[in-house]
Amino acid sequence: MADPPPVARGAAVAPDEVLEHTALAVGASLVAAFALAPASWWLLREVVLVATAGAVAVGSVLVGVRRYRPRAPRAWLLIGAGLGLFAVGYLATGAYTLERNDVLSLLAGTFSLAGYPFFVAALVVAIRARGGGVDRRAAVDAGVVAAVGAYLAWVYLVRPAFERGKLSTFHAVVVFCYVGVDVLVLSVVVRFLMGAGWRAMRSLQTLTVGVACTLASDVTYVAWRVYGSPPVRVWQTLVVAGLVATGVAALDPSMRALTEETGDPAAQRDTGRLVFLAALALVPPLMLAARWAQGATLYIPASVVVWVVLALLLGARFRLAARLAREEAEREATLTRYAAEVLAAGDREEILAAARRALVGLSASGHGRARLVLGDGDQPAPAPAATWPVTLAGEPVGMVAAECSGVVVRRWRGALGAIASQLSMALERDGLLATERATAESLVAQNERLRELDAMKDSFVSSVSHELRTPLTSMVGFLEILRDGEVGELSAEQAHVVEIIERNGHRLERLIGDILVAARFDSGRMRFDMGWVDLAALLAARVESIEALAASRSIRLGLSVEAGLAPVWGDEMRLGGLVDNLLSNAVKFTPEGGAVAVSAGREDGGEVVEVTDTGMGMAPADLDHVFDRFYRAANAGTVVGTGLGLSIAQATAQAHGGRIDVTSTLGTGTTFRVHLPEKTATPDHDEVTDDRSPAARG
């Protein structure tokens, strides 16, 4: 059952807090009433208030156990039983103060002392429920505190009780028993708190206050019996406060922490604990010095015994601290090596081998065993004390298991958790790398297949084009014979039909030629007969060749060439085809009465040929695809064309080291600018083959 969420400021108080605060208010009222009530109100103080405090304490424990259902409820139930016995004992003590009856005195001492074994048993149950095992640090620390406490009790309580002779044998035995059980409870409480992380738990803090008040009440009771001070009211008030605080501790939701497994908080405070223990070791000599200065009895034998015990315990404690520090350093070194090996691992088996080596390194201390168990059953499943999952893509594939005591589990928890998490990440990385390798291999195979298909396509296009050109040439030739009347005169209607067939035959012939040129560019087999080309003469010839077509559509042609234009290095036929494509497009897409202007000049260390028309223009979306194969603008309509001319023109410009840019406004016109470098080869070369890759040629 999870703890209730914290209450936000200004929000309604949770029911659990109302219950706890109510019990705390009632308990504080009982303590205040007991401390302030006049001595003459003995019935109210010694019976009603003590009985009420006992009932509140026991009831709080029962309600807390039922409400929060701790992991091991027996621990809290034992505490409740101890509180009940304390309450009965204190009631008997109160009755004894009113009526000096040995039976009441015996009952008071018996019930009061009988409550302590229940407290000790409760703490032992809590330690086991937490998976504590044998925590040698906490045990030695408890021994040091118990030795110093026993020494102080012996010097100031036990020996004076016997030496003064003020107590009867019965009461002297009672004093001795109280001191003995207090030392025992103190040692167990210290043992528990050293490994409990109690500072972060309000319930454990309140419980610690309650136990401290109970132990303090015993000390004040014995001091009252021996020295007659402090006043009995102090002892009695501490009794009630101990009952209330111990009971109210069960009403906080954190009461479950008493029996829940914890981390190893003592490891972080080990230095402070060692300083505290060293300070406790100075108590006997300081006390001897103080008593010597006061002229009091020194109790040398008891001091010597305590010194020897403390020397042995502290020696063992510091050796244990050194060993644990060394083991911690070895764990850190193991984790560092493991991280480096996992990063350097090349595949899954190397990653798993690195994890197993790290676990073997952790197990080298001999305190337990840690192993890697995978879901494929590579090892028999152990009976671990704790496990950490190993996941791949969010699914469990195994676990890191620890076979050791709870103390060692808490000590190893961080390291084993790190190994499991890093192993999960490494396996995830290996899976991603394997997927990436498979994808890369698949892409290589697909690219190779695409290259094969591209080559097959080029070969197919070339073969088909050649096969189509041969009969087509024959057909066009025979059409010319028919048209010329060499096989007989044709009627006007027959001549018109032959003219249409011949015109479409020439159109098909041009289309096949364009396809062959595009295929040669794609395959890198386009040959260029390079030489110095007079750009002005080339433009004049190409403009002249298209004048008839332009005139038939009343389109004005203009040519402007900058004076002194230098020749360019290139293939005259291919450059002429480039200009033909641009002029043909300009005339085709310019309506009757429009104009086409051709110009040439120098720019940025090269020559620029510009073809501008006043045609229909293109939309911005068409400009990105105007040089794509077989692409036709959306407004091309019924204008004749294949969509190959501009693609071939761009490839020709690029083969000469240049480029073509285009700007266009829909409904206004289009401008193509051909940029040619001043020189792309030496005059000694008379032909060039376009050997670029298909991707670069595209």
PDB file of N, CA, C and O in Angstrom, residues 74-75 78 116-126 188:
ATOM      1  N   ARG A  74       3.688  -8.015  12.745  1.00  0.00           N
ATOM      2  CA  ARG A  74       4.022  -8.580  14.052  1.00  0.00           C
ATOM      3  C   ARG A  74       4.917  -7.654  14.860  1.00  0.00           C
ATOM      4  O   ARG A  74       4.824  -7.591  16.083  1.00  0.00           O
ATOM      5  N   ALA A  75       5.795  -6.899  14.152  1.00  0.00           N
ATOM      6  CA  ALA A  75       6.698  -6.005  14.881  1.00  0.00           C
ATOM      7  C   ALA A  75       5.900  -4.941  15.639  1.00  0.00           C
ATOM      8  O   ALA A  75       6.140  -4.686  16.828  1.00  0.00           O
ATOM      9  N   LEU A  78       3.918  -6.436  18.542  1.00  0.00           N
ATOM     10  CA  LEU A  78       4.780  -6.663  19.719  1.00  0.00           C
ATOM     11  C   LEU A  78       5.019  -5.358  20.468  1.00  0.00           C
ATOM     12  O   LEU A  78       5.045  -5.336  21.709  1.00  0.00           O
ATOM     13  N   TYR A 116       9.799  -4.909  28.114  1.00  0.00           N
ATOM     14  CA  TYR A 116      11.024  -4.702  27.338  1.00  0.00           C
ATOM     15  C   TYR A 116      11.334  -5.846  26.383  1.00  0.00           C
ATOM     16  O   TYR A 116      11.759  -5.610  25.237  1.00  0.00           O
ATOM     17  N   PRO A 117      11.165  -7.117  26.803  1.00  0.00           N
ATOM     18  CA  PRO A 117      11.410  -8.185  25.826  1.00  0.00           C
ATOM     19  C   PRO A 117      10.546  -8.058  24.573  1.00  0.00           C
ATOM     20  O   PRO A 117      10.976  -8.413  23.468  1.00  0.00           O
ATOM     21  N   PHE A 118       9.323  -7.544  24.732  1.00  0.00           N
ATOM     22  CA  PHE A 118       8.477  -7.351  23.558  1.00  0.00           C
ATOM     23  C   PHE A 118       9.059  -6.277  22.639  1.00  0.00           C
ATOM     24  O   PHE A 118       9.020  -6.401  21.407  1.00  0.00           O
ATOM     25  N   PHE A 119       9.617  -5.225  23.252  1.00  0.00           N
ATOM     26  CA  PHE A 119      10.264  -4.194  22.435  1.00  0.00           C
ATOM     27  C   PHE A 119      11.469  -4.767  21.700  1.00  0.00           C
ATOM     28  O   PHE A 119      11.675  -4.513  20.505  1.00  0.00           O
ATOM     29  N   VAL A 120      12.283  -5.525  22.404  1.00  0.00           N
ATOM     30  CA  VAL A 120      13.469  -6.131  21.776  1.00  0.00           C
ATOM     31  C   VAL A 120      13.044  -7.068  20.655  1.00  0.00           C
ATOM     32  O   VAL A 120      13.604  -7.055  19.546  1.00  0.00           O
ATOM     33  N   ALA A 121      12.023  -7.897  20.930  1.00  0.00           N
ATOM     34  CA  ALA A 121      11.546  -8.824  19.903  1.00  0.00           C
ATOM     35  C   ALA A 121      11.016  -8.068  18.693  1.00  0.00           C
ATOM     36  O   ALA A 121      11.229  -8.478  17.540  1.00  0.00           O
ATOM     37  N   ALA A 122      10.309  -6.953  18.938  1.00  0.00           N
ATOM     38  CA  ALA A 122       9.780  -6.159  17.825  1.00  0.00           C
ATOM     39  C   ALA A 122      10.899  -5.627  16.942  1.00  0.00           C
ATOM     40  O   ALA A 122      10.809  -5.665  15.699  1.00  0.00           O
ATOM     41  N   LEU A 123      11.964  -5.130  17.557  1.00  0.00           N
ATOM     42  CA  LEU A 123      13.074  -4.594  16.767  1.00  0.00           C
ATOM     43  C   LEU A 123      13.807  -5.696  16.018  1.00  0.00           C
ATOM     44  O   LEU A 123      14.271  -5.497  14.892  1.00  0.00           O
ATOM     45  N   VAL A 124      13.920  -6.886  16.641  1.00  0.00           N
ATOM     46  CA  VAL A 124      14.552  -8.012  15.945  1.00  0.00           C
ATOM     47  C   VAL A 124      13.724  -8.409  14.726  1.00  0.00           C
ATOM     48  O   VAL A 124      14.264  -8.658  13.633  1.00  0.00           O
ATOM     49  N   VAL A 125      12.391  -8.472  14.891  1.00  0.00           N
ATOM     50  CA  VAL A 125      11.515  -8.784  13.762  1.00  0.00           C
ATOM     51  C   VAL A 125      11.675  -7.729  12.659  1.00  0.00           C
ATOM     52  O   VAL A 125      11.732  -8.052  11.468  1.00  0.00           O
ATOM     53  N   ALA A 126      11.741  -6.447  13.050  1.00  0.00           N
ATOM     54  CA  ALA A 126      11.902  -5.381  12.067  1.00  0.00           C
ATOM     55  C   ALA A 126      13.219  -5.509  11.315  1.00  0.00           C
ATOM     56  O   ALA A 126      13.274  -5.324  10.090  1.00  0.00           O
ATOM     57  N   VAL A 188      19.975  -2.731  21.214  1.00  0.00           N
ATOM     58  CA  VAL A 188      19.160  -3.161  20.077  1.00  0.00           C
ATOM     59  C   VAL A 188      18.630  -1.954  19.305  1.00  0.00           C
ATOM     60  O   VAL A 188      18.593  -1.954  18.069  1.00  0.00           O
TER      61      VAL A 188
END
